[in-house]
Coordinates of C-alpha atoms and ligand atoms in Angstrom, one line a residue:
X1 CA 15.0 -1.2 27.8
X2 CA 17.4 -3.6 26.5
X3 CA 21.1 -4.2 27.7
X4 CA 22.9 -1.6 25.3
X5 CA 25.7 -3.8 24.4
X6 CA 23.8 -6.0 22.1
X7 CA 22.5 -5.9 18.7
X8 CA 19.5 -5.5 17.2
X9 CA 18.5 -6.6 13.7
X10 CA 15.5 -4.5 11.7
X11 CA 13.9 -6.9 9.1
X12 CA 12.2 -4.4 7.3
X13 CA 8.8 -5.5 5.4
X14 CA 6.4 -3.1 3.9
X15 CA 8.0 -0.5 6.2
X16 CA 10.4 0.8 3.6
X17 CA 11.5 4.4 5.6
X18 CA 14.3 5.8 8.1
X19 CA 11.1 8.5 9.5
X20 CA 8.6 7.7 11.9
X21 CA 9.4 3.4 11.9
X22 CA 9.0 2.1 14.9
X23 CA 11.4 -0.9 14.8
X24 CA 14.1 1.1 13.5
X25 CA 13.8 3.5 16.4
X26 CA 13.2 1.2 19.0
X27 CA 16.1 -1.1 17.8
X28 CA 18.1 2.2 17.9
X29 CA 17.0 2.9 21.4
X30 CA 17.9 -0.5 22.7
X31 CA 20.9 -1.6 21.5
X32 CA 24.3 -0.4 20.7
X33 CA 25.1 -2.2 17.4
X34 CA 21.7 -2.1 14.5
X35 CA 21.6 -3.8 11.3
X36 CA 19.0 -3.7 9.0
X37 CA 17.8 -6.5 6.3
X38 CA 16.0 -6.5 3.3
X39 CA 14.7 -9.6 1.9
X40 CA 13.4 -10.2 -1.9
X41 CA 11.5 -13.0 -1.7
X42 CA 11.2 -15.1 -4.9
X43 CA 7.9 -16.2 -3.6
X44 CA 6.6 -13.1 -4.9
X45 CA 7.8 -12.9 -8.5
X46 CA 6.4 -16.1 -9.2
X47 CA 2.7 -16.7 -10.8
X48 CA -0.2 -17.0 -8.5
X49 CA -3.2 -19.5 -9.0
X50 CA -4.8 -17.8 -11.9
X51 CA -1.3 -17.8 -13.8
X52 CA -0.6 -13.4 -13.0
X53 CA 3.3 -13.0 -11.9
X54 CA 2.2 -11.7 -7.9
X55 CA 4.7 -8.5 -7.9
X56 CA 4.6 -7.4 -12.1
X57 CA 7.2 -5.2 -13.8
X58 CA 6.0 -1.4 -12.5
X59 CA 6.0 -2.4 -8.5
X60 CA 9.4 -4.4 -9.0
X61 CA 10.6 -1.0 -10.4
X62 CA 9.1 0.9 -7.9
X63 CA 10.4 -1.3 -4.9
X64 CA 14.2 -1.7 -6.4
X65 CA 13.9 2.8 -6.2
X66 CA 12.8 2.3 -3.2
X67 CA 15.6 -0.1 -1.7
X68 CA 18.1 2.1 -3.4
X69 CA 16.6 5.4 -1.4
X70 CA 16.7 3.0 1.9
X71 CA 20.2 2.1 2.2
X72 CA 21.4 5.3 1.3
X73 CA 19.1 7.3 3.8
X74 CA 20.3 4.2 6.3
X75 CA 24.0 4.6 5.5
X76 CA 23.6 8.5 6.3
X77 CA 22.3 7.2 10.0
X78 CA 25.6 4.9 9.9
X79 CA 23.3 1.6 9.9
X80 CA 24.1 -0.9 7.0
X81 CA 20.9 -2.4 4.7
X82 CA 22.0 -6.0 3.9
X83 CA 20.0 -7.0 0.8
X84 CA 19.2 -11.0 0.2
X85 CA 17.2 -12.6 -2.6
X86 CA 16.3 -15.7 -0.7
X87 CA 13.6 -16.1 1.6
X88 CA 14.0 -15.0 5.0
X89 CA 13.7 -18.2 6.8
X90 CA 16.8 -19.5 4.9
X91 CA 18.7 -16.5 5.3
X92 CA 17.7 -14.9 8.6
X93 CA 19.4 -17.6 11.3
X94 CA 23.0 -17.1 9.5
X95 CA 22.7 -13.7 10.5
X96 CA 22.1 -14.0 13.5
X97 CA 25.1 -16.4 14.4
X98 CA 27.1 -14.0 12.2
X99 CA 26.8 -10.8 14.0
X100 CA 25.0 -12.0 17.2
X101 CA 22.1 -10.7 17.1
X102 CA 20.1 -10.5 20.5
X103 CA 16.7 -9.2 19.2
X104 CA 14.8 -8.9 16.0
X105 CA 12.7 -5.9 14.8
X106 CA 9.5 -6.0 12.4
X107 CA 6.4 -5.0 11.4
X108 CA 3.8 -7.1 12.6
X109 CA 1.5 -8.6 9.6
X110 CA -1.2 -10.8 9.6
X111 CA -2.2 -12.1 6.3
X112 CA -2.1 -15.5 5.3
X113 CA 1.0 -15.5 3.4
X114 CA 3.4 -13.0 5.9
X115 CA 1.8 -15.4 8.6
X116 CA 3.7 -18.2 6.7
X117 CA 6.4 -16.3 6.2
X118 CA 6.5 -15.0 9.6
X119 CA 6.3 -18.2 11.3
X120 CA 8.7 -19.7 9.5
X121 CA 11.3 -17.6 10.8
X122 CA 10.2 -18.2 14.1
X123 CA 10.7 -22.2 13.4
X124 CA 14.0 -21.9 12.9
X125 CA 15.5 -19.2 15.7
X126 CA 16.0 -20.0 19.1
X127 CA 14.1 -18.4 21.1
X128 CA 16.5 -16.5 23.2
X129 CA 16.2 -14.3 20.0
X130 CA 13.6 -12.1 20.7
X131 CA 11.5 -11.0 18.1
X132 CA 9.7 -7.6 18.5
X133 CA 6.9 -6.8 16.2
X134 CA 5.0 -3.6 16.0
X135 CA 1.8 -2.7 14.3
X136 CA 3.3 0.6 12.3
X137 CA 1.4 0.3 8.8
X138 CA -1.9 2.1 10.7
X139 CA -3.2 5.9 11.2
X140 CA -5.0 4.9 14.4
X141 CA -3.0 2.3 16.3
X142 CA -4.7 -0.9 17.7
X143 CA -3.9 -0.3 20.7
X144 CA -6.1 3.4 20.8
X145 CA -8.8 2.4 19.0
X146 CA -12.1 2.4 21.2
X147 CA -13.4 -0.9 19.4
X148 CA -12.3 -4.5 19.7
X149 CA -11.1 -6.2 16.6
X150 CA -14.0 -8.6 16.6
X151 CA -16.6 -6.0 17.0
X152 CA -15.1 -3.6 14.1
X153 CA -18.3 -1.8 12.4
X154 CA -19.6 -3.4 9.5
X155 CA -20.0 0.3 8.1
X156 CA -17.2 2.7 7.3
X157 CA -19.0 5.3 8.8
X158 CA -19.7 4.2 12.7
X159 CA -16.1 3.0 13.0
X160 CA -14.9 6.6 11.4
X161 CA -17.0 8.6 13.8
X162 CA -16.0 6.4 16.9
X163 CA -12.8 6.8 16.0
X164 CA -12.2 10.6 15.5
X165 CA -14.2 11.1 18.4
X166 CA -13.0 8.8 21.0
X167 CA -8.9 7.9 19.3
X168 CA -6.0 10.3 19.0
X169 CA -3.7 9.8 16.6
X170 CA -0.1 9.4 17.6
X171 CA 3.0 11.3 17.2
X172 CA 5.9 10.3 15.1
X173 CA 8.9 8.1 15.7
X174 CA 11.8 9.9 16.5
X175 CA 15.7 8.2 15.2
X176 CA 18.6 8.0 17.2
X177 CA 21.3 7.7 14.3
X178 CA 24.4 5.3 15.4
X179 CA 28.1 6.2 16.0
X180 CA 30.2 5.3 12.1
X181 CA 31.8 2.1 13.9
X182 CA 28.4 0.6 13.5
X183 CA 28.5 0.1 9.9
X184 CA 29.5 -3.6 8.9
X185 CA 30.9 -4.8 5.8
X186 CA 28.3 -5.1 3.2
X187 CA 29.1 -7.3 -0.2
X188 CA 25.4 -7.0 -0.7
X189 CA 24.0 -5.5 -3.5
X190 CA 19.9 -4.3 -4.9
X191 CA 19.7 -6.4 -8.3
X192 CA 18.4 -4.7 -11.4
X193 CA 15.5 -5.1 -12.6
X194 CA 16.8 -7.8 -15.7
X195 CA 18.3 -9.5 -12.6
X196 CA 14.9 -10.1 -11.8
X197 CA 13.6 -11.7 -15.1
X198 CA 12.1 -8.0 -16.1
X199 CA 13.2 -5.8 -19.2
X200 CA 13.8 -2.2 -18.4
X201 CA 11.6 0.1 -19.3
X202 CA 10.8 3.7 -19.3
X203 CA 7.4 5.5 -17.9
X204 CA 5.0 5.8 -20.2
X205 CA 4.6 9.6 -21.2
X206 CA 0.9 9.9 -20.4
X207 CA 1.2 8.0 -17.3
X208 CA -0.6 9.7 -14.0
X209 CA 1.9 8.3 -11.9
X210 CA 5.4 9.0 -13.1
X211 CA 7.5 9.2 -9.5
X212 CA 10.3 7.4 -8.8
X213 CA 10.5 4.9 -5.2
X214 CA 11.5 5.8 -1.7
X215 CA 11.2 7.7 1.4
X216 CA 13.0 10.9 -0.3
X217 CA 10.7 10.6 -3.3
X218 CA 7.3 10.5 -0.8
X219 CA 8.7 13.6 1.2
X220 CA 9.6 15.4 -2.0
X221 CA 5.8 14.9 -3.3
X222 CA 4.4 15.9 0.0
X223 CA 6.4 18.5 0.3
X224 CA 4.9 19.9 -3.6
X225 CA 1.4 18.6 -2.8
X226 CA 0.7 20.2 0.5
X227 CA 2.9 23.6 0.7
X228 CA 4.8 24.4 -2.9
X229 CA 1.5 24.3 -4.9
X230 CA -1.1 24.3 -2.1
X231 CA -3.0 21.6 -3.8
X232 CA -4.2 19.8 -0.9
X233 CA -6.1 22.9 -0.3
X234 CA -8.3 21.7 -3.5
X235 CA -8.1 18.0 -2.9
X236 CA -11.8 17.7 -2.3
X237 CA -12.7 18.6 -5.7
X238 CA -10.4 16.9 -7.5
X239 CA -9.8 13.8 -6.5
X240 CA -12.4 12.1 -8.5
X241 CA -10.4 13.0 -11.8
X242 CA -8.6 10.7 -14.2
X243 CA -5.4 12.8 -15.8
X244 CA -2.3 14.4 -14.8
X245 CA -0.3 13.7 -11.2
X246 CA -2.4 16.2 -9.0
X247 CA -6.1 15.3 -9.1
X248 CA -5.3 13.3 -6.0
X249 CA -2.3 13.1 -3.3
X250 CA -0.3 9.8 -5.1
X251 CA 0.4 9.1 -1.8
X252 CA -1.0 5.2 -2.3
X253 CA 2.4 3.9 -3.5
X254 CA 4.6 4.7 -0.9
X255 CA 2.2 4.0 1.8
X256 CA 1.9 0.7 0.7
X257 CA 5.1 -0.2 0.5
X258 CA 6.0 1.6 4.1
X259 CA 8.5 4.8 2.1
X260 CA 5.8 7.3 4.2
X261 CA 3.4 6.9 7.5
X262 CA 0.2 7.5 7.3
X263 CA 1.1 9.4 10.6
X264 CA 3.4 11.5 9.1
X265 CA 0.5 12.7 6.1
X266 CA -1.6 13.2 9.5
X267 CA 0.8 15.5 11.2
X268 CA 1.6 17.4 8.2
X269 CA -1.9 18.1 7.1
X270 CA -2.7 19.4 10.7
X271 CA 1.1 21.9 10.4
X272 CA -1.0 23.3 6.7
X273 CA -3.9 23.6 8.9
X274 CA -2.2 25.6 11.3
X275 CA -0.3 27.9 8.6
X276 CA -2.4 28.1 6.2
X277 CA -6.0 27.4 6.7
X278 CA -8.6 24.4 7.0
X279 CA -11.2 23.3 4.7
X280 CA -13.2 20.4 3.3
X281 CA -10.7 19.3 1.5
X282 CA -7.6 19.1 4.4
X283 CA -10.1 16.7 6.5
X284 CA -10.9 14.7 3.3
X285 CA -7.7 13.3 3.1
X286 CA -7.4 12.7 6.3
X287 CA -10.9 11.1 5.8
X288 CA -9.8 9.1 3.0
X289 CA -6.6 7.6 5.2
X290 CA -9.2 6.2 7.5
X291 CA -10.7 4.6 4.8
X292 CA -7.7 3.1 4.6
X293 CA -6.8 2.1 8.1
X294 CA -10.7 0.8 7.8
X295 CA -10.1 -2.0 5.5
X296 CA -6.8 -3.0 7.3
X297 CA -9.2 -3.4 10.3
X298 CA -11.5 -5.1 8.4
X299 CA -9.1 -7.5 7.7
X300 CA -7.6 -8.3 11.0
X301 CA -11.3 -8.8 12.2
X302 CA -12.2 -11.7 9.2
X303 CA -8.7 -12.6 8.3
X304 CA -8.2 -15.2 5.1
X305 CA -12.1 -14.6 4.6
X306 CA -10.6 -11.6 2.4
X307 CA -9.3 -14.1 0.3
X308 CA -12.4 -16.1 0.1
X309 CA -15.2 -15.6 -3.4
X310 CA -17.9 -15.4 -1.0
X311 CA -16.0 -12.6 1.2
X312 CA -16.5 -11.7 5.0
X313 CA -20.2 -12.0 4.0
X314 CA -20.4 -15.7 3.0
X315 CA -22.2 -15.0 0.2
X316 CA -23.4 -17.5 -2.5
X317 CA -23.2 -16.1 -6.0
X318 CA -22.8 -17.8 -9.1
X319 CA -19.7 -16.4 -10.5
X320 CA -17.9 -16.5 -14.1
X321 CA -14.5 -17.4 -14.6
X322 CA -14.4 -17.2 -18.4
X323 CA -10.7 -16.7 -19.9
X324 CA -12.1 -15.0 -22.9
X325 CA -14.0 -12.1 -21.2
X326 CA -10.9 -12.0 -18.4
X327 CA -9.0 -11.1 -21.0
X328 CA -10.8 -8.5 -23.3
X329 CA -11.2 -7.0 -19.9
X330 CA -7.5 -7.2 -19.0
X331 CA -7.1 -5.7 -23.2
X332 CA -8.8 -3.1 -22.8
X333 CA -11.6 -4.6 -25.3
X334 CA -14.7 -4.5 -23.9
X335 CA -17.8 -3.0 -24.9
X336 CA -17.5 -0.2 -22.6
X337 CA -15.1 2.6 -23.9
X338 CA -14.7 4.1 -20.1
X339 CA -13.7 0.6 -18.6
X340 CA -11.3 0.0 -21.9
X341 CA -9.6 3.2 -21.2
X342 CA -8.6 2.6 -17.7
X343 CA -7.9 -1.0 -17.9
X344 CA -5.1 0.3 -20.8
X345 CA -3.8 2.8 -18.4
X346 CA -3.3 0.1 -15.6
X347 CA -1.7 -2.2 -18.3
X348 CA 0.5 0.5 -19.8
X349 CA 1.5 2.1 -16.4
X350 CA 0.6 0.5 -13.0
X351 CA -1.6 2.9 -12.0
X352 CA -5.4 4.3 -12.3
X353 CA -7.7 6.5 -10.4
X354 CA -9.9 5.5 -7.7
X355 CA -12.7 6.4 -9.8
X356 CA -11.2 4.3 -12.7
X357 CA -11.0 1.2 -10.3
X358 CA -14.3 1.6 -8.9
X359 CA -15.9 1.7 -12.3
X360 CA -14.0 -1.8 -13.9
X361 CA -14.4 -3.3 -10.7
X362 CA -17.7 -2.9 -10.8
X363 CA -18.1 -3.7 -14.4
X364 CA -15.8 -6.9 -13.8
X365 CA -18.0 -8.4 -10.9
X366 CA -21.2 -7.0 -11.4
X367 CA -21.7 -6.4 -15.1
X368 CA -19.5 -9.5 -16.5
X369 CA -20.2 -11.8 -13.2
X370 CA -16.6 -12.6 -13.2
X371 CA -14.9 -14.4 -9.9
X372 CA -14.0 -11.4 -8.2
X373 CA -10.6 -12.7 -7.4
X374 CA -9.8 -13.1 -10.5
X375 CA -9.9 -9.1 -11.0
X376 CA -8.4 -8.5 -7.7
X377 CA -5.2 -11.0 -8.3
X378 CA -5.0 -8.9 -11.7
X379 CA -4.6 -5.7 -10.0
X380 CA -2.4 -7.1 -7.6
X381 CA -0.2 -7.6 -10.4
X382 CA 0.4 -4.7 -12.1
X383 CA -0.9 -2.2 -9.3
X384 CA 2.3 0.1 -8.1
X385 CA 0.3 0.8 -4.8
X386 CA -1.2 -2.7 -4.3
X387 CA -1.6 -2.8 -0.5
X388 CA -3.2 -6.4 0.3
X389 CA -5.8 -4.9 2.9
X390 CA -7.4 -1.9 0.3
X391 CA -7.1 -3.9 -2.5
X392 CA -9.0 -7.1 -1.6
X393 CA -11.5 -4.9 0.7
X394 CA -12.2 -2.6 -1.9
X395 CA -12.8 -5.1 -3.9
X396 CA -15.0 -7.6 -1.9
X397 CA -16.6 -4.3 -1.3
X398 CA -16.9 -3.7 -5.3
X399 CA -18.4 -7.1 -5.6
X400 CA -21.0 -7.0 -3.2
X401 CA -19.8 -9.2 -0.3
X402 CA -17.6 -6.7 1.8
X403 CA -18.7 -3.6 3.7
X404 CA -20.9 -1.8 1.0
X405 CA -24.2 -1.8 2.8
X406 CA -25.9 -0.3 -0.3
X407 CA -24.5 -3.2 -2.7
X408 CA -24.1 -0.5 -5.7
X409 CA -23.2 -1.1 -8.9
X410 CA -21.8 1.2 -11.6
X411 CA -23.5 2.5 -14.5
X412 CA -20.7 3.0 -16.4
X413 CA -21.9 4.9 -19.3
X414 CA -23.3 7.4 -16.5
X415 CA -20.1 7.2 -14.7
X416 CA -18.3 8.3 -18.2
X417 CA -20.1 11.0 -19.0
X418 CA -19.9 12.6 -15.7
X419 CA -16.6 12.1 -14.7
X420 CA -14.9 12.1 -18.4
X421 CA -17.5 14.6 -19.9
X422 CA -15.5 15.6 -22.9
X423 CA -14.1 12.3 -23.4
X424 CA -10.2 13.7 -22.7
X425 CA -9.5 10.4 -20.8
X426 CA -10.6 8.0 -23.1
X427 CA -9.1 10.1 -25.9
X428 CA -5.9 9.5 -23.7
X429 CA -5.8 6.1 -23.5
X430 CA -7.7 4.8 -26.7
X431 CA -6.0 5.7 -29.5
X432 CA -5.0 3.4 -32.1
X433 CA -1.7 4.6 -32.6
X434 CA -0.3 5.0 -28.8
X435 CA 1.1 1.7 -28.0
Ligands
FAD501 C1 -11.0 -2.1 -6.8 C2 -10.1 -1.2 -6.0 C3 -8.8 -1.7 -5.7 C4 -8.0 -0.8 -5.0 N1 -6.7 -1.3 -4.7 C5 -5.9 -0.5 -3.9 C6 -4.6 -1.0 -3.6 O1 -4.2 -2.1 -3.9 N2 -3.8 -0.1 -2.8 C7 -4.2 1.1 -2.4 O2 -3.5 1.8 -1.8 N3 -5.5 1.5 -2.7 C8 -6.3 0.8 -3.5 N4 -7.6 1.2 -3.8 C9 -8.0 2.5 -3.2 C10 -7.8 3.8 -4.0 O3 -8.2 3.6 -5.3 C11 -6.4 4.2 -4.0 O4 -5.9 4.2 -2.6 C12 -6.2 5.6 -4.6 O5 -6.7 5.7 -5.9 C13 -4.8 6.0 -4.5 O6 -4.6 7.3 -5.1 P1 -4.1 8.5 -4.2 O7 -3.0 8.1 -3.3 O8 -3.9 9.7 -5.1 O9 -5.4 8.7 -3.3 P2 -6.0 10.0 -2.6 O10 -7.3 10.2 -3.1 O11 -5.0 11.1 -2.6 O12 -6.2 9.5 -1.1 C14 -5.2 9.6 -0.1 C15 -4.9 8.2 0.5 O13 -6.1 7.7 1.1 C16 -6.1 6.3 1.0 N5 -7.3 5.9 0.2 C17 -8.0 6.7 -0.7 N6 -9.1 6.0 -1.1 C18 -9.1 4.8 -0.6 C19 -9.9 3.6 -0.6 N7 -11.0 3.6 -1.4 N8 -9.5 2.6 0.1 C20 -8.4 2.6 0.9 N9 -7.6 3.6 1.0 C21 -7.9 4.7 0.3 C22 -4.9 5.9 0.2 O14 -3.9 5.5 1.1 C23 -4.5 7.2 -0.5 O15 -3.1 7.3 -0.8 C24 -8.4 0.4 -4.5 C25 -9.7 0.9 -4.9 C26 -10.6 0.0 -5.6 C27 -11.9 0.5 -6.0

């Protein structure tokens, strides 16, 4: 416990929510005066090494929703959201002369470039600033897992079952909101998306993912998913489709960008569970979010070999980088009508189905030979959901040197046919006259 008379400033990251956030309730706890920061860093509008802008048009969109939901939700609590488009180790020490700040709050990251940025920051403050930072993107915390980092499974599998067996899964964050006097003057406002070099646009009308950013938005849809239309009662059997929002939860967008916890899916699925029933399909999701905590492991355990063309498993393939067939596959012109259907939905909206991904992935690394990276900087792009862990372990895992022990590729035309049988997706998304 900190002295109360201090102040504590949350520098929210990919931790975008007021519910269940660690920093924010433990800064809340702590200290008598919170503020909370938001920080758009330019490094991540600008182009990457194979020339694809890092954060494209449809998560910009996304986050700026999501910024907007923040700030009000953190203005009902009486805590003021301070919004800077600078980098945070140019900004961060200003603030804390300005309103003395004591200790800092944040998620704690560990990829190559939030280590940067991280470290940076701690460069420049002096280090009676304490800096608290929390591992709160996880189901299972670090801290209850039954494995160390460095001995994670190489197989999905072993580390799920040592997990649900031996880990429990904690409860929520509770928020202690702050008296109105803590609210400080705030001449900072959320650009637009022009302000950001973007044109507005509007969602496209066959897009699977048309929801809006932020906390309220992720409650709203969990809310609908799980007890309005009972959905995640079906979730099993659906979730390998391609059309319409409810073949799957949506959640992936709001996780990655912090707006919901993966603990608060968890609790909720177990309150349908209790008032409603269990089946298959209430564990899979639950199943599939430790599929997600799995690659985050994975990539505390190998690091920037995530990054790497040969992967955690040091592999030595000869791999493509030819700009021609990048970008028929980017087009949506390949000679596969199933992978040119999805990669025109991802272009046209931001989004596309787990199976979708699985099947150009495949056909990208496996079928084309193409650097593997490439695809995976691609996605990064335009995904709404891009979360670094899932994206570059799903796709090392795509590409045969991650944590596919079977090393499978997709037949595509088989894949087509069984998950588009009457060709309604690629009906969807290939017809000459849509765009
Ligand atoms: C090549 C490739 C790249 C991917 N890139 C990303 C990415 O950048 N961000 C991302 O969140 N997911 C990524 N995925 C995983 C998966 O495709 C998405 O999480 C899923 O399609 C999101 O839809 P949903 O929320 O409706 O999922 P649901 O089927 O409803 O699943 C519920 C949740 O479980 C998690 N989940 C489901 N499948 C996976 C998986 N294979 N890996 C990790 N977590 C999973 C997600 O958090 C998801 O929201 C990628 C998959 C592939 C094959």
């Amino acid at each position: 416990m900190q002295n109360k008379k201090t102040t504590g400033l949350v520098w929210f990251k990919n931790d975008l929510r007021v519910n269940d956030n660690m920093s924010l309730s433990n800064a809340c706890k702590n200290h008598e005066k919170v503020i909370a920061v938001y920080f758009l860093d330019p490094r991540q509008s600008k182009k990457d090494d194979y020339g694809f802008i890092k954060t494209g048009k449809f998560r910009t969109k996304f986050l700026l929703e999501t910024l907007s939901d923040l700030k009000h939700t953190l203005q009902q609590l009486n805590i003021s959201l301070l919004v800077y488009q600078t980098t945070p180790e140019v900004k961060i020490t200003d603030l804390i002369e300005t309103y003395k700040i004591s200790n800092l709050y944040c998620q704690k990251e560990w990829t190559q470039e939030e280590l940067i940025v991280i470290n940076s920051v701690k460069d420049k403050i002096s280090p009676e600033v304490k800096i608290n930072e929390s591992y709160d993107q996880f189901l299972y915390h670090p801290e209850d897992i039954p494995i160390q980092i460095n001995s994670i499974p190489q197989v999905f599998t072993a580390f799920r079952k040592k997990l649900e067996k031996y880990a429990t899964i904690r409860e929520v964050n509770k928020i202690i909101p702050k008296p109105k006097n803590n609210l400080v003057n705030n001449s900072t406002v959320i650009p637009t998306l022009s302000d950001l070099g973007f044109k507005d646009f509007t969602v496209h009308s066959n897009s699977a993912f048309p929801f809006k950013g932020g906390e309220t938005e992720a409650l709203k849809r969990l809310n609908n998913y799980f007890f309005e239309t009972k959905k995640l009662g079906f979730y099993k059997k659906t979730r390998n489709g391609l059309i319409g929002t409810d073949y799957s939860s949506k959640f992936s967008s709001w996780l990655a960008n912090g707006s919901i916890s993966a603990r608060t899916i968890y609790w909720k699925v177990k309150e349908f569970e209790k008032h409603n029933y269990k089946n298959e399909s209430t564990y899979w999701l639950i199943f599939e979010l430790i599929w997600r905590d799995y690659f985050k492991y994975i990539s505390l355990k190998y690091g920037s070999k995530l990054f790497k063309i040969g992967g955690i498993l040091d592999k030595n393939y000869s791999w493509s980088s030819n700009p021609k067939a990048i970008q028929k596959w980017i087009d949506g012109e390949t000679s596969e009508p199933f992978v040119n259907a999805n990669m025109l939905e991802l272009k046209h909206t931001g989004w596309m189905s787990n199976r979708g991904r699985q099947n150009v992935a495949s056909y990208f690394a496996k079928e084309l030979e193409l650097d593997w990276r490439i695809g995976a900087a691609y996605f990064e792009s335009l995904l709404i959901d891009y979360d670094v862990h899932s994206n570059y372990g799903n796709w090392m895992y795509v590409a045969g040197v991650g944590n596919d022990p079977r090393d499978r590729k997709f037949n595509v035309k088989l894949q087509a046919e069984r998950y588009d049988a009457n060709g309604k997706f690629q009906n969807t998304w290939l017809q000459p006259t849509l765009f």
